[in-house]
């Protein structure tokens, strides 16, 4: 396949065995882990856990990525669509509240094919960095129940320096509008689990409280109260080679977290915040082909 499904629009050749695009992934799904995960937002994880399936490779290039083993280094195992369906069924049988496709942007073609033939008995979650083509998302309309996008930056210079994509702000905003168009306002079951809707995530970066406030301002302006949920994350942990951005080579200060959380409360955004204790390496799942 000549791939044009992510905003890179690179037209790279992706065969069963190799990929020439920035994601470096072949056309067949490459997975690094499939297991119940208990550290998502409460209406995603619940009491039994979210059935997370981690896709290898990435169309972004975030310098601080905690999942670099799979996003940058490409660790994982190629599977067939039949095996991907089996993995989904195994997670459901383990009690997963939902099927949570993590970083699936460059594998939209595979997820669409899977969901054309298989309708899971639990909600389907599209868990993404936010750098998605709205046109590609349109192919998921009616197949994805919950969108879980990041909105990392609203500043092009920061997006370029941190993720290598200066067009991230406009791409992510357009993508999130499409996600919300598809899901409508958040709907829950009797146990408070999310059945349908969009949760916008933002990870606070060191020295970037202003960026967090801008993201929250946009969310409050763009969507009516009750339409979306907002997840303000303080789990940032310095990771990898940060020599090009030494200002990111530290943990968040308590004052930065408090300032962002207070701003969220004053805006009246409904959603979730994290404690500073979430910034630990052990909250990053081990990528060891569990469940693959």
PDB file of C-alpha atoms in Angstrom, residues 5-262:
ATOM      1  CA  UNK A   5      -3.766   7.921   6.051  1.00  0.00           C
ATOM      2  CA  UNK A   6      -1.938  10.092   8.606  1.00  0.00           C
ATOM      3  CA  UNK A   7      -1.314  13.858   8.276  1.00  0.00           C
ATOM      4  CA  UNK A   8       2.238  13.213   7.056  1.00  0.00           C
ATOM      5  CA  UNK A   9       0.603  12.236   3.726  1.00  0.00           C
ATOM      6  CA  UNK A  10       3.950  10.735   2.746  1.00  0.00           C
ATOM      7  CA  UNK A  11       2.736   8.173   0.220  1.00  0.00           C
ATOM      8  CA  UNK A  12       5.268   5.712   1.589  1.00  0.00           C
ATOM      9  CA  UNK A  13       5.308   2.120   0.406  1.00  0.00           C
ATOM     10  CA  UNK A  14       4.186  -0.227   3.174  1.00  0.00           C
ATOM     11  CA  UNK A  15       4.328  -3.943   2.405  1.00  0.00           C
ATOM     12  CA  UNK A  16       3.763  -6.980   4.607  1.00  0.00           C
ATOM     13  CA  UNK A  17       7.377  -6.914   5.715  1.00  0.00           C
ATOM     14  CA  UNK A  18       8.575  -3.320   5.650  1.00  0.00           C
ATOM     15  CA  UNK A  19       7.569   0.323   5.766  1.00  0.00           C
ATOM     16  CA  UNK A  20       9.345   3.338   4.272  1.00  0.00           C
ATOM     17  CA  UNK A  21       7.384   6.121   5.975  1.00  0.00           C
ATOM     18  CA  UNK A  22       8.211   8.010   9.137  1.00  0.00           C
ATOM     19  CA  UNK A  23       6.270   5.437  11.177  1.00  0.00           C
ATOM     20  CA  UNK A  24       8.614   2.741   9.763  1.00  0.00           C
ATOM     21  CA  UNK A  25       5.852   0.162  10.030  1.00  0.00           C
ATOM     22  CA  UNK A  26       4.711  -2.448   7.492  1.00  0.00           C
ATOM     23  CA  UNK A  27       1.117  -2.697   6.354  1.00  0.00           C
ATOM     24  CA  UNK A  28       0.313  -5.550   8.749  1.00  0.00           C
ATOM     25  CA  UNK A  29      -0.302  -4.626  12.411  1.00  0.00           C
ATOM     26  CA  UNK A  30       2.732  -4.700  14.683  1.00  0.00           C
ATOM     27  CA  UNK A  31       1.821  -4.973  18.363  1.00  0.00           C
ATOM     28  CA  UNK A  32       3.891  -4.659  21.539  1.00  0.00           C
ATOM     29  CA  UNK A  33       1.410  -5.488  24.306  1.00  0.00           C
ATOM     30  CA  UNK A  34      -2.217  -6.488  24.871  1.00  0.00           C
ATOM     31  CA  UNK A  35      -3.436  -6.574  28.467  1.00  0.00           C
ATOM     32  CA  UNK A  36      -5.869  -5.147  30.985  1.00  0.00           C
ATOM     33  CA  UNK A  37      -4.742  -1.662  32.019  1.00  0.00           C
ATOM     34  CA  UNK A  38      -5.884   0.066  35.203  1.00  0.00           C
ATOM     35  CA  UNK A  39      -4.309   3.521  34.789  1.00  0.00           C
ATOM     36  CA  UNK A  40      -6.599   5.175  32.261  1.00  0.00           C
ATOM     37  CA  UNK A  41      -9.303   7.658  33.290  1.00  0.00           C
ATOM     38  CA  UNK A  42     -11.852   6.143  35.733  1.00  0.00           C
ATOM     39  CA  UNK A  43     -14.708   5.703  33.202  1.00  0.00           C
ATOM     40  CA  UNK A  44     -12.265   3.904  30.891  1.00  0.00           C
ATOM     41  CA  UNK A  45     -10.419   1.632  33.354  1.00  0.00           C
ATOM     42  CA  UNK A  46     -13.290   0.976  35.773  1.00  0.00           C
ATOM     43  CA  UNK A  47     -12.682  -1.851  38.214  1.00  0.00           C
ATOM     44  CA  UNK A  48     -11.683  -4.581  35.738  1.00  0.00           C
ATOM     45  CA  UNK A  49      -9.373  -2.607  33.479  1.00  0.00           C
ATOM     46  CA  UNK A  50      -9.296  -1.384  29.905  1.00  0.00           C
ATOM     47  CA  UNK A  51      -8.345  -3.898  27.222  1.00  0.00           C
ATOM     48  CA  UNK A  52      -5.341  -2.055  25.824  1.00  0.00           C
ATOM     49  CA  UNK A  53      -3.681  -3.057  22.554  1.00  0.00           C
ATOM     50  CA  UNK A  54      -0.440  -1.136  21.912  1.00  0.00           C
ATOM     51  CA  UNK A  55       0.517  -0.603  18.273  1.00  0.00           C
ATOM     52  CA  UNK A  56       4.211  -0.167  17.438  1.00  0.00           C
ATOM     53  CA  UNK A  57       5.581   2.755  15.449  1.00  0.00           C
ATOM     54  CA  UNK A  58       4.210   6.295  15.420  1.00  0.00           C
ATOM     55  CA  UNK A  59       3.500   9.123  12.994  1.00  0.00           C
ATOM     56  CA  UNK A  60       4.713  11.669  15.557  1.00  0.00           C
ATOM     57  CA  UNK A  61       8.255  12.098  16.821  1.00  0.00           C
ATOM     58  CA  UNK A  62       7.805  13.351  20.380  1.00  0.00           C
ATOM     59  CA  UNK A  63      11.245  13.830  21.900  1.00  0.00           C
ATOM     60  CA  UNK A  64       9.980  13.014  25.411  1.00  0.00           C
ATOM     61  CA  UNK A  65       7.949   9.884  24.562  1.00  0.00           C
ATOM     62  CA  UNK A  66       7.843   7.397  27.437  1.00  0.00           C
ATOM     63  CA  UNK A  67       6.849   4.651  24.999  1.00  0.00           C
ATOM     64  CA  UNK A  68       9.948   5.162  22.846  1.00  0.00           C
ATOM     65  CA  UNK A  69      10.726   1.433  22.827  1.00  0.00           C
ATOM     66  CA  UNK A  70       7.723   0.925  20.583  1.00  0.00           C
ATOM     67  CA  UNK A  71       7.131   4.393  19.101  1.00  0.00           C
ATOM     68  CA  UNK A  72      10.735   5.225  18.133  1.00  0.00           C
ATOM     69  CA  UNK A  73      12.515   1.872  18.170  1.00  0.00           C
ATOM     70  CA  UNK A  74       9.664  -0.111  16.615  1.00  0.00           C
ATOM     71  CA  UNK A  75       9.716  -3.036  19.035  1.00  0.00           C
ATOM     72  CA  UNK A  76       6.806  -5.394  18.467  1.00  0.00           C
ATOM     73  CA  UNK A  77       5.507  -8.429  16.640  1.00  0.00           C
ATOM     74  CA  UNK A  78       3.584  -8.509  13.377  1.00  0.00           C
ATOM     75  CA  UNK A  79       0.182 -10.209  13.556  1.00  0.00           C
ATOM     76  CA  UNK A  80      -2.553 -11.091  11.123  1.00  0.00           C
ATOM     77  CA  UNK A  81      -6.002  -9.535  11.264  1.00  0.00           C
ATOM     78  CA  UNK A  82      -7.328 -12.888  12.428  1.00  0.00           C
ATOM     79  CA  UNK A  83      -4.874 -12.842  15.326  1.00  0.00           C
ATOM     80  CA  UNK A  84      -5.811  -9.234  16.137  1.00  0.00           C
ATOM     81  CA  UNK A  85      -9.436 -10.300  16.383  1.00  0.00           C
ATOM     82  CA  UNK A  86      -8.458 -13.211  18.654  1.00  0.00           C
ATOM     83  CA  UNK A  87      -6.566 -10.793  20.906  1.00  0.00           C
ATOM     84  CA  UNK A  88      -9.655  -8.610  21.136  1.00  0.00           C
ATOM     85  CA  UNK A  89     -11.804 -11.601  22.052  1.00  0.00           C
ATOM     86  CA  UNK A  90      -9.266 -12.724  24.673  1.00  0.00           C
ATOM     87  CA  UNK A  91      -9.303  -9.309  26.339  1.00  0.00           C
ATOM     88  CA  UNK A  92     -13.102  -9.274  26.385  1.00  0.00           C
ATOM     89  CA  UNK A  93     -13.114 -12.744  27.963  1.00  0.00           C
ATOM     90  CA  UNK A  94     -10.739 -11.438  30.653  1.00  0.00           C
ATOM     91  CA  UNK A  95     -13.361  -8.857  31.618  1.00  0.00           C
ATOM     92  CA  UNK A  96     -12.136  -5.760  29.750  1.00  0.00           C
ATOM     93  CA  UNK A  97     -14.588  -2.871  29.986  1.00  0.00           C
ATOM     94  CA  UNK A  98     -13.607  -1.832  26.461  1.00  0.00           C
ATOM     95  CA  UNK A  99     -11.108  -2.444  23.669  1.00  0.00           C
ATOM     96  CA  UNK A 100      -8.547   0.338  23.755  1.00  0.00           C
ATOM     97  CA  UNK A 101      -6.462   0.735  20.572  1.00  0.00           C
ATOM     98  CA  UNK A 102      -3.390   2.709  21.672  1.00  0.00           C
ATOM     99  CA  UNK A 103      -1.523   4.774  19.060  1.00  0.00           C
ATOM    100  CA  UNK A 104      -3.456   3.305  16.114  1.00  0.00           C
ATOM    101  CA  UNK A 105      -3.235   6.314  13.752  1.00  0.00           C
ATOM    102  CA  UNK A 106      -0.916   4.658  11.206  1.00  0.00           C
ATOM    103  CA  UNK A 107      -2.923   1.435  11.401  1.00  0.00           C
ATOM    104  CA  UNK A 108      -6.332   2.940  10.695  1.00  0.00           C
ATOM    105  CA  UNK A 109      -6.650   0.744   7.593  1.00  0.00           C
ATOM    106  CA  UNK A 110      -6.236  -2.414   9.694  1.00  0.00           C
ATOM    107  CA  UNK A 111      -8.622  -1.264  12.434  1.00  0.00           C
ATOM    108  CA  UNK A 112     -11.283  -0.363   9.853  1.00  0.00           C
ATOM    109  CA  UNK A 113     -11.002  -3.802   8.251  1.00  0.00           C
ATOM    110  CA  UNK A 114     -11.171  -5.483  11.656  1.00  0.00           C
ATOM    111  CA  UNK A 115     -14.275  -3.558  12.704  1.00  0.00           C
ATOM    112  CA  UNK A 116     -15.990  -4.131   9.368  1.00  0.00           C
ATOM    113  CA  UNK A 117     -16.059  -7.837  10.176  1.00  0.00           C
ATOM    114  CA  UNK A 118     -16.129  -7.831  13.979  1.00  0.00           C
ATOM    115  CA  UNK A 119     -18.387  -5.832  16.268  1.00  0.00           C
ATOM    116  CA  UNK A 120     -17.075  -6.186  19.841  1.00  0.00           C
ATOM    117  CA  UNK A 121     -19.583  -6.522  22.692  1.00  0.00           C
ATOM    118  CA  UNK A 122     -17.805  -3.668  24.530  1.00  0.00           C
ATOM    119  CA  UNK A 123     -17.034  -0.072  23.477  1.00  0.00           C
ATOM    120  CA  UNK A 124     -14.123   0.558  21.111  1.00  0.00           C
ATOM    121  CA  UNK A 125     -11.647   3.264  22.186  1.00  0.00           C
ATOM    122  CA  UNK A 126      -9.361   5.138  19.765  1.00  0.00           C
ATOM    123  CA  UNK A 127      -6.444   6.302  21.959  1.00  0.00           C
ATOM    124  CA  UNK A 128      -4.292   8.689  19.952  1.00  0.00           C
ATOM    125  CA  UNK A 129      -1.727  11.475  20.036  1.00  0.00           C
ATOM    126  CA  UNK A 130      -4.241  13.707  18.273  1.00  0.00           C
ATOM    127  CA  UNK A 131      -2.305  13.878  15.000  1.00  0.00           C
ATOM    128  CA  UNK A 132      -5.023  12.277  12.880  1.00  0.00           C
ATOM    129  CA  UNK A 133      -6.467  13.155   9.482  1.00  0.00           C
ATOM    130  CA  UNK A 134     -10.143  14.010   9.784  1.00  0.00           C
ATOM    131  CA  UNK A 135     -10.731  12.204   6.479  1.00  0.00           C
ATOM    132  CA  UNK A 136      -9.258   8.998   7.904  1.00  0.00           C
ATOM    133  CA  UNK A 137     -11.314   9.368  11.065  1.00  0.00           C
ATOM    134  CA  UNK A 138     -14.407   9.569   8.872  1.00  0.00           C
ATOM    135  CA  UNK A 139     -13.861   5.911   7.942  1.00  0.00           C
ATOM    136  CA  UNK A 140     -14.199   5.055  11.634  1.00  0.00           C
ATOM    137  CA  UNK A 141     -17.570   6.763  12.024  1.00  0.00           C
ATOM    138  CA  UNK A 142     -19.982   4.303  13.633  1.00  0.00           C
ATOM    139  CA  UNK A 143     -17.171   1.892  14.482  1.00  0.00           C
ATOM    140  CA  UNK A 144     -15.393   3.787  17.286  1.00  0.00           C
ATOM    141  CA  UNK A 145     -17.393   4.585  20.406  1.00  0.00           C
ATOM    142  CA  UNK A 146     -14.912   6.556  22.498  1.00  0.00           C
ATOM    143  CA  UNK A 147     -12.158   8.869  21.330  1.00  0.00           C
ATOM    144  CA  UNK A 148      -9.228   9.549  23.665  1.00  0.00           C
ATOM    145  CA  UNK A 149      -7.053  12.127  21.848  1.00  0.00           C
ATOM    146  CA  UNK A 150      -4.174  14.195  23.144  1.00  0.00           C
ATOM    147  CA  UNK A 151      -4.164  17.908  22.505  1.00  0.00           C
ATOM    148  CA  UNK A 152      -0.475  18.445  23.128  1.00  0.00           C
ATOM    149  CA  UNK A 153       0.160  21.983  21.884  1.00  0.00           C
ATOM    150  CA  UNK A 154      -1.547  25.010  20.395  1.00  0.00           C
ATOM    151  CA  UNK A 155       1.765  26.627  19.502  1.00  0.00           C
ATOM    152  CA  UNK A 156       3.421  25.643  16.217  1.00  0.00           C
ATOM    153  CA  UNK A 157       6.975  26.360  17.383  1.00  0.00           C
ATOM    154  CA  UNK A 158       6.569  24.118  20.433  1.00  0.00           C
ATOM    155  CA  UNK A 159       4.992  21.406  18.283  1.00  0.00           C
ATOM    156  CA  UNK A 160       7.965  21.561  15.903  1.00  0.00           C
ATOM    157  CA  UNK A 161      10.582  21.471  18.644  1.00  0.00           C
ATOM    158  CA  UNK A 162       8.924  18.735  20.692  1.00  0.00           C
ATOM    159  CA  UNK A 163       7.262  16.538  18.069  1.00  0.00           C
ATOM    160  CA  UNK A 164       8.611  17.584  14.687  1.00  0.00           C
ATOM    161  CA  UNK A 165       5.198  18.637  13.346  1.00  0.00           C
ATOM    162  CA  UNK A 166       4.541  22.401  13.155  1.00  0.00           C
ATOM    163  CA  UNK A 167       1.053  21.778  11.779  1.00  0.00           C
ATOM    164  CA  UNK A 168       0.049  19.796  14.887  1.00  0.00           C
ATOM    165  CA  UNK A 169      -2.280  22.484  16.365  1.00  0.00           C
ATOM    166  CA  UNK A 170      -4.588  22.846  13.374  1.00  0.00           C
ATOM    167  CA  UNK A 171      -4.491  19.128  12.546  1.00  0.00           C
ATOM    168  CA  UNK A 172      -5.363  18.085  16.105  1.00  0.00           C
ATOM    169  CA  UNK A 173      -8.106  20.683  16.472  1.00  0.00           C
ATOM    170  CA  UNK A 174      -9.757  19.561  13.239  1.00  0.00           C
ATOM    171  CA  UNK A 175      -9.415  15.910  14.253  1.00  0.00           C
ATOM    172  CA  UNK A 176     -10.973  16.486  17.664  1.00  0.00           C
ATOM    173  CA  UNK A 177     -13.905  18.347  16.130  1.00  0.00           C
ATOM    174  CA  UNK A 178     -14.511  15.325  13.892  1.00  0.00           C
ATOM    175  CA  UNK A 179     -14.265  12.952  16.860  1.00  0.00           C
ATOM    176  CA  UNK A 180     -16.837  14.931  18.830  1.00  0.00           C
ATOM    177  CA  UNK A 181     -19.083  15.155  15.781  1.00  0.00           C
ATOM    178  CA  UNK A 182     -19.083  11.367  15.608  1.00  0.00           C
ATOM    179  CA  UNK A 183     -19.594  10.581  19.285  1.00  0.00           C
ATOM    180  CA  UNK A 184     -21.765  13.453  20.457  1.00  0.00           C
ATOM    181  CA  UNK A 185     -21.947  14.229  24.198  1.00  0.00           C
ATOM    182  CA  UNK A 186     -20.537  11.702  26.650  1.00  0.00           C
ATOM    183  CA  UNK A 187     -22.897   8.877  27.640  1.00  0.00           C
ATOM    184  CA  UNK A 188     -22.339   6.474  30.530  1.00  0.00           C
ATOM    185  CA  UNK A 189     -23.771   3.177  31.714  1.00  0.00           C
ATOM    186  CA  UNK A 190     -25.298   2.654  35.156  1.00  0.00           C
ATOM    187  CA  UNK A 191     -21.834   2.002  36.609  1.00  0.00           C
ATOM    188  CA  UNK A 192     -20.337   5.213  35.303  1.00  0.00           C
ATOM    189  CA  UNK A 193     -18.401   3.595  32.454  1.00  0.00           C
ATOM    190  CA  UNK A 194     -18.127   5.623  29.278  1.00  0.00           C
ATOM    191  CA  UNK A 195     -20.193   4.171  26.450  1.00  0.00           C
ATOM    192  CA  UNK A 196     -19.844   6.997  23.942  1.00  0.00           C
ATOM    193  CA  UNK A 197     -17.949  10.257  23.890  1.00  0.00           C
ATOM    194  CA  UNK A 198     -14.614  12.059  23.715  1.00  0.00           C
ATOM    195  CA  UNK A 199     -12.049  12.724  26.440  1.00  0.00           C
ATOM    196  CA  UNK A 200      -9.430  15.324  25.509  1.00  0.00           C
ATOM    197  CA  UNK A 201      -6.085  14.768  27.214  1.00  0.00           C
ATOM    198  CA  UNK A 202      -3.288  17.220  27.879  1.00  0.00           C
ATOM    199  CA  UNK A 203       0.069  16.361  29.427  1.00  0.00           C
ATOM    200  CA  UNK A 204       1.590  19.293  31.313  1.00  0.00           C
ATOM    201  CA  UNK A 205       5.219  19.791  30.286  1.00  0.00           C
ATOM    202  CA  UNK A 206       7.899  21.469  32.430  1.00  0.00           C
ATOM    203  CA  UNK A 207       7.747  25.231  31.985  1.00  0.00           C
ATOM    204  CA  UNK A 208       4.667  24.920  29.770  1.00  0.00           C
ATOM    205  CA  UNK A 209       1.818  25.804  32.139  1.00  0.00           C
ATOM    206  CA  UNK A 210       0.831  28.543  29.703  1.00  0.00           C
ATOM    207  CA  UNK A 211       0.448  25.928  26.988  1.00  0.00           C
ATOM    208  CA  UNK A 212      -1.831  23.906  29.266  1.00  0.00           C
ATOM    209  CA  UNK A 213      -3.985  26.968  29.928  1.00  0.00           C
ATOM    210  CA  UNK A 214      -4.267  27.686  26.196  1.00  0.00           C
ATOM    211  CA  UNK A 215      -5.414  24.110  25.530  1.00  0.00           C
ATOM    212  CA  UNK A 216      -8.021  24.371  28.280  1.00  0.00           C
ATOM    213  CA  UNK A 217      -9.212  27.747  26.974  1.00  0.00           C
ATOM    214  CA  UNK A 218      -9.696  26.285  23.494  1.00  0.00           C
ATOM    215  CA  UNK A 219     -11.616  23.304  24.856  1.00  0.00           C
ATOM    216  CA  UNK A 220     -13.922  25.536  26.933  1.00  0.00           C
ATOM    217  CA  UNK A 221     -14.587  27.828  23.964  1.00  0.00           C
ATOM    218  CA  UNK A 222     -15.048  25.082  21.411  1.00  0.00           C
ATOM    219  CA  UNK A 223     -17.475  22.749  23.173  1.00  0.00           C
ATOM    220  CA  UNK A 224     -20.601  23.280  25.200  1.00  0.00           C
ATOM    221  CA  UNK A 225     -20.444  22.127  28.844  1.00  0.00           C
ATOM    222  CA  UNK A 226     -21.097  18.394  29.097  1.00  0.00           C
ATOM    223  CA  UNK A 227     -20.063  17.701  25.515  1.00  0.00           C
ATOM    224  CA  UNK A 228     -16.531  16.478  26.238  1.00  0.00           C
ATOM    225  CA  UNK A 229     -14.453  15.537  29.262  1.00  0.00           C
ATOM    226  CA  UNK A 230     -10.978  16.942  29.880  1.00  0.00           C
ATOM    227  CA  UNK A 231      -8.078  15.000  31.371  1.00  0.00           C
ATOM    228  CA  UNK A 232      -5.220  17.115  32.743  1.00  0.00           C
ATOM    229  CA  UNK A 233      -2.215  14.837  33.175  1.00  0.00           C
ATOM    230  CA  UNK A 234       0.767  15.508  35.436  1.00  0.00           C
ATOM    231  CA  UNK A 235       2.559  12.193  34.851  1.00  0.00           C
ATOM    232  CA  UNK A 236       5.418  13.709  32.847  1.00  0.00           C
ATOM    233  CA  UNK A 237       8.699  11.894  33.497  1.00  0.00           C
ATOM    234  CA  UNK A 238      11.992  12.873  31.789  1.00  0.00           C
ATOM    235  CA  UNK A 239      12.768  10.169  29.257  1.00  0.00           C
ATOM    236  CA  UNK A 240      15.271   9.476  26.518  1.00  0.00           C
ATOM    237  CA  UNK A 241      17.749  11.959  25.046  1.00  0.00           C
ATOM    238  CA  UNK A 242      16.553  15.451  25.963  1.00  0.00           C
ATOM    239  CA  UNK A 243      19.813  17.238  25.149  1.00  0.00           C
ATOM    240  CA  UNK A 244      18.085  19.217  22.398  1.00  0.00           C
ATOM    241  CA  UNK A 245      15.468  20.447  24.876  1.00  0.00           C
ATOM    242  CA  UNK A 246      17.214  20.547  28.264  1.00  0.00           C
ATOM    243  CA  UNK A 247      14.310  22.478  29.791  1.00  0.00           C
ATOM    244  CA  UNK A 248      12.298  19.255  29.633  1.00  0.00           C
ATOM    245  CA  UNK A 249      14.898  17.299  31.579  1.00  0.00           C
ATOM    246  CA  UNK A 250      13.172  17.630  34.936  1.00  0.00           C
ATOM    247  CA  UNK A 251       9.962  16.595  36.653  1.00  0.00           C
ATOM    248  CA  UNK A 252       7.041  18.955  37.053  1.00  0.00           C
ATOM    249  CA  UNK A 253       7.073  21.288  40.018  1.00  0.00           C
ATOM    250  CA  UNK A 254       4.184  21.045  42.445  1.00  0.00           C
ATOM    251  CA  UNK A 255       3.454  24.714  41.749  1.00  0.00           C
ATOM    252  CA  UNK A 256       3.056  24.020  38.014  1.00  0.00           C
ATOM    253  CA  UNK A 257       0.570  21.234  38.669  1.00  0.00           C
ATOM    254  CA  UNK A 258      -1.412  23.337  41.156  1.00  0.00           C
ATOM    255  CA  UNK A 259      -1.580  26.290  38.775  1.00  0.00           C
ATOM    256  CA  UNK A 260      -2.911  24.167  35.911  1.00  0.00           C
ATOM    257  CA  UNK A 261      -5.408  22.333  38.091  1.00  0.00           C
ATOM    258  CA  UNK A 262      -6.709  25.573  39.592  1.00  0.00           C
TER     259      UNK A 262
END
